Amino acid sequence: MSEPMVKAEGVHKRFGRLEVLNGISLEVKAGEVMCLLGPSGSGKSTFLRCINHLEKINSGRLSVDGELVGYRETGGKLHELRDSEVCGKRAQIGMVFQHFNLFPHMTALDNVVEAPVKVLKLRRAEARERARELLAQVGLAEKADSYPAQLSGGQQQRVAIARALAMRPKLMLFDEPTSALDPELVGDVLDVMRQLASQGMTMIVVTHEMGFARGVADTVVFMDAGVVVESGKPDDVISNPQHERTRTFLSKVL
């Protein structure tokens, strides 16, 4: 058996006295898509942020591609990595946020070029060529010279996806990538994500888009109050949930 791309074992995360993650254990295999469902405040976004060490876990173990996130284990003890080492690991994990976080003073092309040049030390000409390919991949070849303010929300989110892909990540995290979009703009973003899934990209997606979860996910996880309530194949969890809490949630969003 190959090592899972993501493995969480008893992950806890507290903010003060508030236990946001209360023993999360799950695995995502390479090439799989996992969709996280659940009400606001259930810990879904916090879990994503722990995967790339934007948040530090309080206990448990979390690894990506066989390596602990944010820590090194020696002599049975965990030692936190230096910031520079964490940044190096984080560069291998793409993250797309609810809000696009593009640099407003840069064109779409330059937004995609920036990190590969600064972090991966690519030559700018090479990074620009790759950025144009990625913008074409997300359907925005003609918008390369446009600034974020000249783009719709859906177009900005697709630029954000291209920017994440420019780092050649082994894992993509999506934190409710369509929730800030007008309904008619959601489809284009989901189409790009479907394309990524079909190409074998490992993805964890926090979403309320049930059609996407049903059609694209290999595994659906329902979280509530910082725990995994139910997980399984999309049809099992969405169409035939076993837990009352899952049924109550789905009855309000389907």
CSV table of N, CA and C in Angstrom, one decimal, residues 98-195:
chain,number,residue,atom,x,y,z
A,98,GLN,N,-11.7,31.3,0.0
A,98,GLN,CA,-13.0,31.8,-0.3
A,98,GLN,C,-12.9,33.1,-1.0
A,99,HIS,N,-12.0,34.0,-0.5
A,99,HIS,CA,-11.8,35.3,-1.1
A,99,HIS,C,-10.4,35.2,-1.8
A,100,PHE,N,-10.3,35.8,-3.0
A,100,PHE,CA,-9.3,35.4,-4.0
A,100,PHE,C,-7.9,35.8,-3.6
A,101,ASN,N,-7.7,36.9,-2.8
A,101,ASN,CA,-6.4,37.3,-2.3
A,101,ASN,C,-5.4,37.6,-3.4
A,102,LEU,N,-5.9,38.1,-4.6
A,102,LEU,CA,-5.0,38.4,-5.6
A,102,LEU,C,-4.3,39.8,-5.3
A,103,PHE,N,-3.1,40.0,-5.8
A,103,PHE,CA,-2.5,41.3,-5.7
A,103,PHE,C,-3.2,42.3,-6.6
A,104,PRO,N,-3.8,43.3,-6.1
A,104,PRO,CA,-4.6,44.2,-6.9
A,104,PRO,C,-3.8,45.0,-7.9
A,105,HIS,N,-2.5,45.3,-7.6
A,105,HIS,CA,-1.7,46.1,-8.5
A,105,HIS,C,-1.0,45.3,-9.6
A,106,MET,N,-1.3,44.0,-9.6
A,106,MET,CA,-0.6,43.1,-10.6
A,106,MET,C,-1.7,42.6,-11.6
A,107,THR,N,-1.3,42.4,-12.8
A,107,THR,CA,-2.1,41.8,-13.8
A,107,THR,C,-2.4,40.3,-13.4
A,108,ALA,N,-3.3,39.7,-14.1
A,108,ALA,CA,-3.6,38.2,-13.8
A,108,ALA,C,-2.3,37.4,-14.1
A,109,LEU,N,-1.6,37.8,-15.2
A,109,LEU,CA,-0.4,37.0,-15.5
A,109,LEU,C,0.7,37.2,-14.4
A,110,ASP,N,0.9,38.4,-13.9
A,110,ASP,CA,1.9,38.7,-12.9
A,110,ASP,C,1.5,38.0,-11.6
A,111,ASN,N,0.2,38.0,-11.3
A,111,ASN,CA,-0.2,37.3,-10.1
A,111,ASN,C,0.2,35.8,-10.1
A,112,VAL,N,0.2,35.2,-11.3
A,112,VAL,CA,0.5,33.8,-11.4
A,112,VAL,C,2.0,33.6,-11.4
A,113,VAL,N,2.7,34.6,-12.0
A,113,VAL,CA,4.2,34.5,-12.1
A,113,VAL,C,4.9,34.7,-10.8
A,114,GLU,N,4.4,35.5,-9.9
A,114,GLU,CA,5.1,36.0,-8.7
A,114,GLU,C,5.8,34.9,-7.9
A,115,ALA,N,5.0,33.9,-7.4
A,115,ALA,CA,5.5,33.0,-6.5
A,115,ALA,C,6.5,32.0,-7.1
A,116,PRO,N,6.3,31.5,-8.3
A,116,PRO,CA,7.3,30.7,-8.9
A,116,PRO,C,8.7,31.4,-9.0
A,117,VAL,N,8.7,32.7,-9.3
A,117,VAL,CA,9.9,33.4,-9.4
A,117,VAL,C,10.6,33.6,-8.0
A,118,LYS,N,9.7,34.0,-7.1
A,118,LYS,CA,10.3,34.4,-5.7
A,118,LYS,C,10.6,33.1,-4.9
A,119,VAL,N,9.7,32.1,-5.0
A,119,VAL,CA,9.9,30.9,-4.1
A,119,VAL,C,10.7,29.8,-4.8
A,120,LEU,N,10.2,29.5,-6.1
A,120,LEU,CA,10.9,28.4,-6.8
A,120,LEU,C,12.1,28.8,-7.5
A,121,LYS,N,12.3,30.1,-7.6
A,121,LYS,CA,13.5,30.7,-8.3
A,121,LYS,C,13.5,30.4,-9.8
A,122,LEU,N,12.3,30.3,-10.4
A,122,LEU,CA,12.3,30.1,-11.8
A,122,LEU,C,12.7,31.4,-12.5
A,123,ARG,N,13.3,31.2,-13.7
A,123,ARG,CA,13.5,32.4,-14.5
A,123,ARG,C,12.2,33.0,-14.9
A,124,ARG,N,12.2,34.4,-14.9
A,124,ARG,CA,10.9,35.0,-15.2
A,124,ARG,C,10.3,34.6,-16.5
A,125,ALA,N,11.1,34.5,-17.6
A,125,ALA,CA,10.6,34.1,-18.9
A,125,ALA,C,9.9,32.8,-18.8
A,126,GLU,N,10.5,31.8,-18.1
A,126,GLU,CA,10.0,30.5,-18.0
A,126,GLU,C,8.7,30.5,-17.2
A,127,ALA,N,8.7,31.3,-16.1
A,127,ALA,CA,7.5,31.5,-15.3
A,127,ALA,C,6.3,32.1,-16.0
A,128,ARG,N,6.6,33.1,-16.9
A,128,ARG,CA,5.6,33.7,-17.7
A,128,ARG,C,5.0,32.8,-18.7
A,129,GLU,N,5.8,31.9,-19.3
A,129,GLU,CA,5.3,31.0,-20.3
A,129,GLU,C,4.4,30.0,-19.6
A,130,ARG,N,4.8,29.5,-18.4
A,130,ARG,CA,4.0,28.6,-17.7
A,130,ARG,C,2.7,29.2,-17.2
A,131,ALA,N,2.8,30.5,-16.8
A,131,ALA,CA,1.6,31.2,-16.4
A,131,ALA,C,0.6,31.4,-17.5
A,132,ARG,N,1.0,31.6,-18.7
A,132,ARG,CA,0.1,31.7,-19.8
A,132,ARG,C,-0.6,30.4,-20.1
A,133,GLU,N,0.2,29.3,-20.0
A,133,GLU,CA,-0.4,28.0,-20.2
A,133,GLU,C,-1.5,27.7,-19.1
A,134,LEU,N,-1.2,28.1,-17.9
A,134,LEU,CA,-2.2,27.9,-16.8
A,134,LEU,C,-3.4,28.8,-17.0
A,135,LEU,N,-3.2,30.0,-17.4
A,135,LEU,CA,-4.4,30.9,-17.6
A,135,LEU,C,-5.3,30.3,-18.7
A,136,ALA,N,-4.6,29.8,-19.7
A,136,ALA,CA,-5.4,29.1,-20.8
A,136,ALA,C,-6.1,27.9,-20.3
A,137,GLN,N,-5.5,27.2,-19.4
A,137,GLN,CA,-6.1,26.0,-18.8
A,137,GLN,C,-7.4,26.3,-18.1
A,138,VAL,N,-7.4,27.5,-17.4
A,138,VAL,CA,-8.6,27.8,-16.6
A,138,VAL,C,-9.5,28.8,-17.4
A,139,GLY,N,-9.2,28.8,-18.7
A,139,GLY,CA,-10.1,29.6,-19.6
A,139,GLY,C,-10.0,31.1,-19.6
A,140,LEU,N,-8.8,31.6,-19.3
A,140,LEU,CA,-8.6,33.0,-19.1
A,140,LEU,C,-7.4,33.5,-19.9
A,141,ALA,N,-7.1,32.8,-21.0
A,141,ALA,CA,-5.9,33.2,-21.8
A,141,ALA,C,-6.0,34.7,-22.3
A,142,GLU,N,-7.2,35.1,-22.6
A,142,GLU,CA,-7.4,36.5,-23.1
A,142,GLU,C,-7.4,37.6,-22.0
A,143,LYS,N,-7.3,37.1,-20.7
A,143,LYS,CA,-7.4,38.0,-19.6
A,143,LYS,C,-6.0,38.2,-18.9
A,144,ALA,N,-4.9,37.7,-19.6
A,144,ALA,CA,-3.6,37.8,-18.9
A,144,ALA,C,-3.2,39.1,-18.5
A,145,ASP,N,-3.6,40.2,-19.3
A,145,ASP,CA,-3.1,41.5,-19.0
A,145,ASP,C,-4.1,42.4,-18.2
A,146,SER,N,-5.2,41.7,-17.7
A,146,SER,CA,-6.2,42.4,-17.0
A,146,SER,C,-5.9,42.4,-15.5
A,147,TYR,N,-6.3,43.5,-14.8
A,147,TYR,CA,-6.1,43.6,-13.4
A,147,TYR,C,-7.3,43.0,-12.6
A,148,PRO,N,-7.1,42.5,-11.4
A,148,PRO,CA,-8.2,41.9,-10.7
A,148,PRO,C,-9.5,42.8,-10.7
A,149,ALA,N,-9.4,44.1,-10.6
A,149,ALA,CA,-10.6,44.9,-10.6
A,149,ALA,C,-11.4,44.8,-11.9
A,150,GLN,N,-10.7,44.4,-12.9
A,150,GLN,CA,-11.3,44.3,-14.3
A,150,GLN,C,-11.9,42.9,-14.5
A,151,LEU,N,-11.8,42.0,-13.5
A,151,LEU,CA,-12.3,40.7,-13.7
A,151,LEU,C,-13.5,40.4,-12.8
A,152,SER,N,-14.4,39.5,-13.2
A,152,SER,CA,-15.5,39.1,-12.3
A,152,SER,C,-14.9,38.2,-11.2
A,153,GLY,N,-15.8,38.0,-10.2
A,153,GLY,CA,-15.4,37.2,-9.1
A,153,GLY,C,-14.9,35.8,-9.5
A,154,GLY,N,-15.7,35.2,-10.4
A,154,GLY,CA,-15.4,33.9,-10.9
A,154,GLY,C,-14.1,33.8,-11.7
A,155,GLN,N,-13.8,34.9,-12.4
A,155,GLN,CA,-12.5,35.0,-13.2
A,155,GLN,C,-11.4,35.2,-12.2
A,156,GLN,N,-11.6,36.0,-11.1
A,156,GLN,CA,-10.5,36.1,-10.1
A,156,GLN,C,-10.2,34.8,-9.4
A,157,GLN,N,-11.3,34.0,-9.2
A,157,GLN,CA,-11.0,32.8,-8.5
A,157,GLN,C,-10.3,31.8,-9.4
A,158,ARG,N,-10.6,31.9,-10.7
A,158,ARG,CA,-9.8,31.0,-11.6
A,158,ARG,C,-8.4,31.4,-11.7
A,159,VAL,N,-8.1,32.7,-11.6
A,159,VAL,CA,-6.7,33.2,-11.6
A,159,VAL,C,-6.0,32.7,-10.3
A,160,ALA,N,-6.8,32.7,-9.2
A,160,ALA,CA,-6.2,32.2,-8.0
A,160,ALA,C,-5.9,30.7,-8.1
A,161,ILE,N,-6.7,29.9,-8.8
A,161,ILE,CA,-6.4,28.5,-9.0
A,161,ILE,C,-5.2,28.4,-9.8
A,162,ALA,N,-5.1,29.2,-10.9
A,162,ALA,CA,-3.9,29.1,-11.8
A,162,ALA,C,-2.6,29.5,-11.0
A,163,ARG,N,-2.8,30.4,-10.1
A,163,ARG,CA,-1.6,30.9,-9.2
A,163,ARG,C,-1.2,29.7,-8.3
A,164,ALA,N,-2.1,29.0,-7.8
A,164,ALA,CA,-1.8,27.8,-6.9
A,164,ALA,C,-1.1,26.7,-7.7
A,165,LEU,N,-1.6,26.5,-8.9
A,165,LEU,CA,-1.1,25.4,-9.8
A,165,LEU,C,0.3,25.8,-10.3
A,166,ALA,N,0.6,27.1,-10.3
A,166,ALA,CA,2.0,27.5,-10.8
A,166,ALA,C,3.1,26.9,-10.0
A,167,MET,N,2.8,26.6,-8.7
A,167,MET,CA,3.8,26.1,-7.8
A,167,MET,C,4.0,24.6,-8.0
A,168,ARG,N,3.3,24.0,-8.9
A,168,ARG,CA,3.3,22.5,-9.2
A,168,ARG,C,3.1,21.7,-7.9
A,169,PRO,N,1.9,22.0,-7.2
A,169,PRO,CA,1.7,21.3,-5.9
A,169,PRO,C,1.3,19.9,-6.1
A,170,LYS,N,1.6,19.1,-5.0
A,170,LYS,CA,1.2,17.7,-5.0
A,170,LYS,C,-0.2,17.5,-4.4
A,171,LEU,N,-0.7,18.6,-3.8
A,171,LEU,CA,-2.0,18.6,-3.1
A,171,LEU,C,-2.6,19.9,-3.3
A,172,MET,N,-3.9,20.0,-3.6
A,172,MET,CA,-4.7,21.2,-3.6
A,172,MET,C,-5.8,21.2,-2.6
A,173,LEU,N,-5.8,22.4,-1.8
A,173,LEU,CA,-6.8,22.6,-0.8
A,173,LEU,C,-7.8,23.7,-1.3
A,174,PHE,N,-9.1,23.5,-1.2
A,174,PHE,CA,-10.0,24.5,-1.6
A,174,PHE,C,-10.9,24.8,-0.4
A,175,ASP,N,-11.0,26.0,0.0
A,175,ASP,CA,-11.8,26.4,1.2
A,175,ASP,C,-13.0,27.2,0.7
A,176,GLU,N,-14.1,26.5,0.5
A,176,GLU,CA,-15.3,27.1,0.0
A,176,GLU,C,-15.0,28.1,-1.2
A,177,PRO,N,-14.4,27.6,-2.3
A,177,PRO,CA,-14.0,28.5,-3.4
A,177,PRO,C,-15.1,29.2,-4.1
A,178,THR,N,-16.3,28.7,-4.0
A,178,THR,CA,-17.4,29.3,-4.8
A,178,THR,C,-18.4,30.1,-3.9
A,179,SER,N,-18.2,30.1,-2.6
A,179,SER,CA,-19.2,30.7,-1.7
A,179,SER,C,-19.3,32.2,-1.8
A,180,ALA,N,-18.3,32.9,-2.3
A,180,ALA,CA,-18.3,34.3,-2.4
A,180,ALA,C,-18.8,34.8,-3.8
A,181,LEU,N,-19.1,33.8,-4.7
A,181,LEU,CA,-19.4,34.1,-6.0
A,181,LEU,C,-20.9,34.3,-6.3
A,182,ASP,N,-21.3,35.1,-7.3
A,182,ASP,CA,-22.7,35.1,-7.7
A,182,ASP,C,-23.0,33.8,-8.3
A,183,PRO,N,-24.2,33.3,-8.2
A,183,PRO,CA,-24.6,31.9,-8.6
A,183,PRO,C,-24.2,31.6,-10.1
A,184,GLU,N,-24.3,32.6,-11.0
A,184,GLU,CA,-24.1,32.3,-12.4
A,184,GLU,C,-22.6,32.2,-12.7
A,185,LEU,N,-21.7,32.5,-11.7
A,185,LEU,CA,-20.3,32.4,-11.9
A,185,LEU,C,-19.7,31.2,-11.3
A,186,VAL,N,-20.5,30.4,-10.6
A,186,VAL,CA,-20.0,29.3,-9.9
A,186,VAL,C,-19.6,28.2,-10.8
A,187,GLY,N,-20.3,28.0,-11.9
A,187,GLY,CA,-20.1,26.8,-12.8
A,187,GLY,C,-18.7,26.8,-13.4
A,188,ASP,N,-18.2,28.0,-13.8
A,188,ASP,CA,-16.9,28.0,-14.5
A,188,ASP,C,-15.8,27.6,-13.5
A,189,VAL,N,-15.9,28.0,-12.3
A,189,VAL,CA,-14.9,27.6,-11.3
A,189,VAL,C,-15.0,26.1,-11.0
A,190,LEU,N,-16.2,25.5,-10.8
A,190,LEU,CA,-16.4,24.1,-10.6
A,190,LEU,C,-15.9,23.3,-11.8
A,191,ASP,N,-16.1,23.8,-13.0
A,191,ASP,CA,-15.6,23.1,-14.2
A,191,ASP,C,-14.1,23.0,-14.2
A,192,VAL,N,-13.4,24.0,-13.7
A,192,VAL,CA,-11.9,23.9,-13.6
A,192,VAL,C,-11.5,22.9,-12.6
A,193,MET,N,-12.2,22.9,-11.5
A,193,MET,CA,-11.9,21.9,-10.4
A,193,MET,C,-12.2,20.5,-10.9
A,194,ARG,N,-13.3,20.3,-11.6
A,194,ARG,CA,-13.5,19.0,-12.2
A,194,ARG,C,-12.4,18.5,-13.1
A,195,GLN,N,-11.9,19.5,-13.9
A,195,GLN,CA,-10.8,19.2,-14.8
A,195,GLN,C,-9.6,18.7,-14.1
